[in-house]
Amino acid sequence: MSIHKEVKKITTHVLQEMKQNNEKISMLTGYDYSMAKILDEAGVDIILVGDSASNVMAGHETTLPITLNEMIYHASSVIRAINRALVVVDLPFGSYQGNSKEALTSAIRIMKEAGGHSVKLEGGKEILESVNRILSAGIPVMGHLGLTPQSIYKFGTYTVRAKEEEEAERLVQDAKLLEEAGCFALILEKIPAHLGAIVAKELTIPVIGIGAGNGVDGQVLVSHDMLGINNEFNPRFLRKYDNLHDRMLTAFQSYIKDVRTGDFPNDSEQY
Ligand code: KIV
């Protein structure tokens, strides 16, 4: 008899069952080994290796500069840490748009070199050919509609999307297209709550929201934001579960003081 506790791994099928059973899905971003280990231990269902790494890890203003090689580096660090969670990896800007062959090559690199479980692409009808080609290779795809940060220069702002009827209708059509193509789940970012609820009701695949209200099948946040590491980002949809910026600052300042005063290391902290 094995003394190891069986871990029920989260798969795309488990997520589908969760939707059917009305169980909410939890998802958070992770970009490195140590954080991913804690996320997995906490029991998060999905870890997103988001291209938000471009902002929170690398300090870029947008998600556009991050490269496929950099995403593979982050994803492989996360994959080494996890036991249970499903890992979704963002295909970065420029690695899939307008060229389905390149999209497939990028997705295969994520799966082969990083050991990813699935990929996420931003957009609807305009990227359908890429979605279909990746799916045809047996790679699970998560869609992403609403505010799609890789298109920030087209939108011009990060404000709420699909407030007008025409854009809302287009979003619903795109969501249906992605489901029909075979996507296993969909992210909706920064749209009115009533629209999020409509999409979640009309689709059979799980719909996960970030700023899309409470009527969807699950929620995702950027871990650094919900931990309060970045205290300059305060959108309405963000709930902060800690203020790590202040707590880390205090810890670093205490260390610096102890080094300067000679208090660290003390007798029991040396050989
Ligand atoms: O890159 C990311 O963190 C994301 C989430 C905002 C959904 O795509």
Tab-separated table of N, CA, C and O in Angstrom, residues 24-99:
chain	number	residue	atom	x	y	z
A	24	LYS	N	-17.062	26.483	-8.397
A	24	LYS	CA	-16.295	27.603	-8.957
A	24	LYS	C	-14.813	27.226	-9.113
A	24	LYS	O	-14.251	26.525	-8.270
A	25	ILE	N	-14.221	27.731	-10.181
A	25	ILE	CA	-12.820	27.423	-10.520
A	25	ILE	C	-11.927	28.583	-10.076
A	25	ILE	O	-12.224	29.749	-10.358
A	26	SER	N	-10.823	28.259	-9.386
A	26	SER	CA	-9.888	29.324	-8.954
A	26	SER	C	-8.645	29.279	-9.844
A	26	SER	O	-8.115	28.207	-10.151
A	27	MET	N	-8.209	30.452	-10.231
A	27	MET	CA	-7.050	30.545	-11.136
A	27	MET	C	-6.229	31.764	-10.725
A	27	MET	O	-6.786	32.819	-10.396
A	28	LEU	N	-4.915	31.620	-10.699
A	28	LEU	CA	-4.015	32.739	-10.381
A	28	LEU	C	-2.803	32.651	-11.285
A	28	LEU	O	-2.469	31.570	-11.793
A	29	THR	N	-2.114	33.753	-11.459
A	29	THR	CA	-0.901	33.715	-12.283
A	29	THR	C	0.284	33.217	-11.452
A	29	THR	O	0.341	33.390	-10.236
A	30	GLY	N	1.244	32.621	-12.158
A	30	GLY	CA	2.512	32.207	-11.551
A	30	GLY	C	3.585	32.277	-12.627
A	30	GLY	O	3.307	31.972	-13.792
A	31	TYR	N	4.759	32.710	-12.235
A	31	TYR	CA	5.813	32.889	-13.246
A	31	TYR	C	7.132	32.225	-12.845
A	31	TYR	O	8.064	32.194	-13.628
A	32	ASP	N	7.201	31.772	-11.571
A	32	ASP	CA	8.471	31.213	-11.097
A	32	ASP	C	8.216	30.019	-10.196
A	32	ASP	O	7.090	29.805	-9.719
A	33	TYR	N	9.277	29.248	-9.940
A	33	TYR	CA	9.195	27.984	-9.202
A	33	TYR	C	8.640	28.167	-7.784
A	33	TYR	O	7.693	27.486	-7.384
A	34	SER	N	9.211	29.103	-7.033
A	34	SER	CA	8.863	29.228	-5.609
A	34	SER	C	7.404	29.635	-5.413
A	34	SER	O	6.698	29.081	-4.567
A	35	MET	N	6.962	30.593	-6.193
A	35	MET	CA	5.564	31.051	-6.080
A	35	MET	C	4.618	29.932	-6.555
A	35	MET	O	3.567	29.698	-5.939
A	36	ALA	N	4.979	29.250	-7.625
A	36	ALA	CA	4.109	28.188	-8.163
A	36	ALA	C	3.943	27.058	-7.148
A	36	ALA	O	2.870	26.462	-7.033
A	37	LYS	N	5.009	26.771	-6.392
A	37	LYS	CA	4.949	25.718	-5.372
A	37	LYS	C	3.906	26.083	-4.297
A	37	LYS	O	3.128	25.242	-3.871
A	38	ILE	N	3.901	27.345	-3.905
A	38	ILE	CA	2.936	27.785	-2.883
A	38	ILE	C	1.514	27.775	-3.464
A	38	ILE	O	0.564	27.338	-2.817
A	39	LEU	N	1.389	28.237	-4.697
A	39	LEU	CA	0.063	28.257	-5.339
A	39	LEU	C	-0.516	26.844	-5.415
A	39	LEU	O	-1.695	26.619	-5.122
A	40	ASP	N	0.314	25.896	-5.798
A	40	ASP	CA	-0.133	24.508	-5.950
A	40	ASP	C	-0.501	23.921	-4.584
A	40	ASP	O	-1.528	23.259	-4.444
A	41	GLU	N	0.338	24.203	-3.586
A	41	GLU	CA	0.071	23.719	-2.227
A	41	GLU	C	-1.243	24.312	-1.699
A	41	GLU	O	-2.003	23.646	-0.983
A	42	ALA	N	-1.526	25.558	-2.071
A	42	ALA	CA	-2.755	26.214	-1.615
A	42	ALA	C	-3.996	25.587	-2.247
A	42	ALA	O	-5.098	25.716	-1.725
A	43	GLY	N	-3.798	24.908	-3.390
A	43	GLY	CA	-4.925	24.223	-4.023
A	43	GLY	C	-5.592	24.987	-5.149
A	43	GLY	O	-6.747	24.699	-5.498
A	44	VAL	N	-4.879	25.939	-5.727
A	44	VAL	CA	-5.472	26.668	-6.855
A	44	VAL	C	-5.672	25.675	-8.019
A	44	VAL	O	-4.862	24.762	-8.215
A	45	ASP	N	-6.774	25.826	-8.749
A	45	ASP	CA	-7.077	24.849	-9.807
A	45	ASP	C	-6.215	25.062	-11.057
A	45	ASP	O	-5.760	24.111	-11.669
A	46	ILE	N	-6.044	26.325	-11.446
A	46	ILE	CA	-5.272	26.618	-12.665
A	46	ILE	C	-4.203	27.655	-12.342
A	46	ILE	O	-4.479	28.667	-11.693
A	47	ILE	N	-2.982	27.395	-12.801
A	47	ILE	CA	-1.932	28.420	-12.733
A	47	ILE	C	-1.739	28.937	-14.155
A	47	ILE	O	-1.501	28.164	-15.090
A	48	LEU	N	-1.873	30.243	-14.289
A	48	LEU	CA	-1.672	30.879	-15.595
A	48	LEU	C	-0.273	31.481	-15.641
A	48	LEU	O	0.047	32.368	-14.848
A	49	VAL	N	0.551	30.972	-16.557
A	49	VAL	CA	1.818	31.643	-16.817
A	49	VAL	C	1.456	32.737	-17.818
A	49	VAL	O	1.447	32.537	-19.037
A	50	GLY	N	1.052	33.870	-17.258
A	50	GLY	CA	0.513	34.949	-18.086
A	50	GLY	C	1.613	35.785	-18.706
A	50	GLY	O	2.714	35.892	-18.156
A	51	ASP	N	1.269	36.395	-19.840
A	51	ASP	CA	2.239	37.331	-20.417
A	51	ASP	C	2.278	38.626	-19.600
A	51	ASP	O	3.071	39.522	-19.880
A	52	SER	N	1.445	38.691	-18.532
A	52	SER	CA	1.579	39.777	-17.555
A	52	SER	C	2.944	39.714	-16.881
A	52	SER	O	3.342	40.667	-16.203
A	53	ALA	N	3.669	38.614	-17.060
A	53	ALA	CA	5.079	38.547	-16.624
A	53	ALA	C	5.867	39.708	-17.219
A	53	ALA	O	6.821	40.204	-16.616
A	54	SER	N	5.444	40.131	-18.398
A	54	SER	CA	6.095	41.259	-19.065
A	54	SER	C	6.030	42.510	-18.183
A	54	SER	O	7.003	43.277	-18.101
A	55	ASN	N	4.885	42.695	-17.490
A	55	ASN	CA	4.718	43.845	-16.588
A	55	ASN	C	5.336	43.557	-15.219
A	55	ASN	O	6.244	44.255	-14.789
A	56	VAL	N	4.811	42.499	-14.558
A	56	VAL	CA	5.152	42.339	-13.146
A	56	VAL	C	6.548	41.767	-12.918
A	56	VAL	O	7.169	42.067	-11.900
A	57	MET	N	7.043	40.965	-13.834
A	57	MET	CA	8.387	40.397	-13.635
A	57	MET	C	9.463	41.242	-14.305
A	57	MET	O	10.552	41.398	-13.762
A	58	ALA	N	9.150	41.740	-15.514
A	58	ALA	CA	10.200	42.423	-16.284
A	58	ALA	C	10.086	43.948	-16.248
A	58	ALA	O	11.017	44.640	-16.672
A	59	GLY	N	8.946	44.470	-15.769
A	59	GLY	CA	8.819	45.922	-15.640
A	59	GLY	C	8.479	46.659	-16.923
A	59	GLY	O	8.610	47.879	-16.977
A	60	HIS	N	8.013	45.926	-17.952
A	60	HIS	CA	7.582	46.622	-19.177
A	60	HIS	C	6.216	47.268	-18.929
A	60	HIS	O	5.428	46.796	-18.099
A	61	GLU	N	5.915	48.289	-19.730
A	61	GLU	CA	4.643	48.979	-19.569
A	61	GLU	C	3.478	48.143	-20.104
A	61	GLU	O	2.353	48.243	-19.623
A	62	THR	N	3.722	47.343	-21.128
A	62	THR	CA	2.658	46.520	-21.728
A	62	THR	C	3.121	45.057	-21.777
A	62	THR	O	4.267	44.741	-21.448
A	63	THR	N	2.199	44.185	-22.254
A	63	THR	CA	2.549	42.766	-22.385
A	63	THR	C	3.235	42.472	-23.720
A	63	THR	O	3.660	41.338	-23.960
A	64	LEU	N	3.351	43.469	-24.565
A	64	LEU	CA	3.848	43.204	-25.924
A	64	LEU	C	5.318	42.750	-26.016
A	64	LEU	O	5.642	41.902	-26.848
A	65	PRO	N	6.219	43.281	-25.199
A	65	PRO	CA	7.629	42.941	-25.437
A	65	PRO	C	8.029	41.504	-25.085
A	65	PRO	O	9.045	41.024	-25.585
A	66	ILE	N	7.281	40.809	-24.221
A	66	ILE	CA	7.787	39.501	-23.773
A	66	ILE	C	7.886	38.529	-24.952
A	66	ILE	O	7.036	38.529	-25.854
A	67	THR	N	8.943	37.726	-24.956
A	67	THR	CA	9.203	36.833	-26.090
A	67	THR	C	8.746	35.409	-25.779
A	67	THR	O	8.531	35.058	-24.614
A	68	LEU	N	8.677	34.610	-26.830
A	68	LEU	CA	8.315	33.199	-26.650
A	68	LEU	C	9.369	32.492	-25.792
A	68	LEU	O	9.033	31.699	-24.910
A	69	ASN	N	10.648	32.786	-26.027
A	69	ASN	CA	11.707	32.162	-25.214
A	69	ASN	C	11.543	32.513	-23.736
A	69	ASN	O	11.732	31.664	-22.862
A	70	GLU	N	11.186	33.770	-23.463
A	70	GLU	CA	10.999	34.178	-22.058
A	70	GLU	C	9.789	33.469	-21.450
A	70	GLU	O	9.821	33.044	-20.288
A	71	MET	N	8.711	33.324	-22.227
A	71	MET	CA	7.525	32.618	-21.720
A	71	MET	C	7.877	31.152	-21.439
A	71	MET	O	7.397	30.573	-20.456
A	72	ILE	N	8.704	30.568	-22.281
A	72	ILE	CA	9.104	29.161	-22.078
A	72	ILE	C	9.926	29.041	-20.790
A	72	ILE	O	9.757	28.105	-20.007
A	73	TYR	N	10.789	30.025	-20.547
A	73	TYR	CA	11.589	30.034	-19.305
A	73	TYR	C	10.662	30.085	-18.081
A	73	TYR	O	10.802	29.276	-17.148
A	74	HIS	N	9.703	31.019	-18.087
A	74	HIS	CA	8.780	31.133	-16.942
A	74	HIS	C	7.955	29.851	-16.786
A	74	HIS	O	7.797	29.329	-15.679
A	75	ALA	N	7.438	29.349	-17.922
A	75	ALA	CA	6.556	28.171	-17.865
A	75	ALA	C	7.310	26.946	-17.352
A	75	ALA	O	6.774	26.183	-16.535
A	76	SER	N	8.557	26.753	-17.779
A	76	SER	CA	9.267	25.557	-17.323
A	76	SER	C	9.574	25.645	-15.831
A	76	SER	O	9.552	24.633	-15.126
A	77	SER	N	9.798	26.856	-15.309
A	77	SER	CA	10.023	27.019	-13.858
A	77	SER	C	8.754	26.644	-13.089
A	77	SER	O	8.823	25.986	-12.042
A	78	VAL	N	7.601	27.059	-13.607
A	78	VAL	CA	6.320	26.757	-12.949
A	78	VAL	C	6.040	25.255	-13.001
A	78	VAL	O	5.670	24.639	-11.991
A	79	ILE	N	6.220	24.677	-14.169
A	79	ILE	CA	5.921	23.249	-14.346
A	79	ILE	C	6.720	22.383	-13.370
A	79	ILE	O	6.192	21.413	-12.817
A	80	ARG	N	7.984	22.770	-13.097
A	80	ARG	CA	8.815	21.979	-12.181
A	80	ARG	C	8.253	21.979	-10.755
A	80	ARG	O	8.583	21.130	-9.955
A	81	ALA	N	7.370	22.950	-10.440
A	81	ALA	CA	6.900	23.107	-9.059
A	81	ALA	C	5.576	22.416	-8.771
A	81	ALA	O	5.226	22.235	-7.614
A	82	ILE	N	4.823	22.059	-9.802
A	82	ILE	CA	3.428	21.715	-9.515
A	82	ILE	C	3.142	20.208	-9.506
A	82	ILE	O	3.808	19.423	-10.180
A	83	ASN	N	2.136	19.890	-8.719
A	83	ASN	CA	1.684	18.527	-8.513
A	83	ASN	C	0.272	18.325	-9.004
A	83	ASN	O	-0.097	17.265	-9.460
A	84	ARG	N	-0.540	19.363	-8.797
A	84	ARG	CA	-1.982	19.199	-8.981
A	84	ARG	C	-2.589	20.132	-10.009
A	84	ARG	O	-3.445	19.740	-10.795
A	85	ALA	N	-2.157	21.389	-10.025
A	85	ALA	CA	-2.828	22.403	-10.848
A	85	ALA	C	-2.637	22.153	-12.339
A	85	ALA	O	-1.633	21.571	-12.765
A	86	LEU	N	-3.584	22.640	-13.130
A	86	LEU	CA	-3.423	22.664	-14.590
A	86	LEU	C	-2.669	23.957	-14.930
A	86	LEU	O	-2.987	25.016	-14.403
A	87	VAL	N	-1.676	23.843	-15.800
A	87	VAL	CA	-0.891	25.031	-16.160
A	87	VAL	C	-1.263	25.490	-17.572
A	87	VAL	O	-1.187	24.724	-18.539
A	88	VAL	N	-1.690	26.739	-17.654
A	88	VAL	CA	-2.029	27.374	-18.935
A	88	VAL	C	-0.929	28.399	-19.228
A	88	VAL	O	-0.576	29.178	-18.341
A	89	VAL	N	-0.426	28.392	-20.437
A	89	VAL	CA	0.670	29.310	-20.782
A	89	VAL	C	0.214	30.253	-21.896
A	89	VAL	O	-0.287	29.801	-22.937
A	90	ASP	N	0.398	31.544	-21.674
A	90	ASP	CA	0.042	32.526	-22.706
A	90	ASP	C	0.981	32.425	-23.899
A	90	ASP	O	2.206	32.397	-23.728
A	91	LEU	N	0.411	32.409	-25.095
A	91	LEU	CA	1.242	32.615	-26.283
A	91	LEU	C	1.463	34.127	-26.378
A	91	LEU	O	0.500	34.894	-26.384
A	92	PRO	N	2.720	34.560	-26.432
A	92	PRO	CA	2.957	36.015	-26.399
A	92	PRO	C	2.640	36.696	-27.726
A	92	PRO	O	2.539	36.032	-28.773
A	93	PHE	N	2.519	38.003	-27.653
A	93	PHE	CA	2.245	38.824	-28.838
A	93	PHE	C	3.283	38.522	-29.935
A	93	PHE	O	4.482	38.459	-29.673
A	94	GLY	N	2.773	38.321	-31.145
A	94	GLY	CA	3.660	38.092	-32.288
A	94	GLY	C	4.001	36.634	-32.531
A	94	GLY	O	4.697	36.316	-33.495
A	95	SER	N	3.487	35.737	-31.664
A	95	SER	CA	3.849	34.324	-31.850
A	95	SER	C	2.699	33.515	-32.448
A	95	SER	O	2.830	32.313	-32.633
A	96	TYR	N	1.560	34.182	-32.753
A	96	TYR	CA	0.427	33.420	-33.308
A	96	TYR	C	-0.494	34.226	-34.226
A	96	TYR	O	-1.240	33.664	-35.022
A	97	GLN	N	-0.445	35.558	-34.128
A	97	GLN	CA	-1.410	36.362	-34.897
A	97	GLN	C	-1.073	36.332	-36.390
A	97	GLN	O	0.086	36.533	-36.770
A	98	GLY	N	-2.083	36.067	-37.196
A	98	GLY	CA	-1.936	36.193	-38.646
A	98	GLY	C	-1.133	35.097	-39.317
A	98	GLY	O	-0.836	35.185	-40.511
A	99	ASN	N	-0.764	34.070	-38.595
A	99	ASN	CA	0.037	33.007	-39.204
A	99	ASN	C	-0.164	31.721	-38.396
A	99	ASN	O	0.488	31.506	-37.374
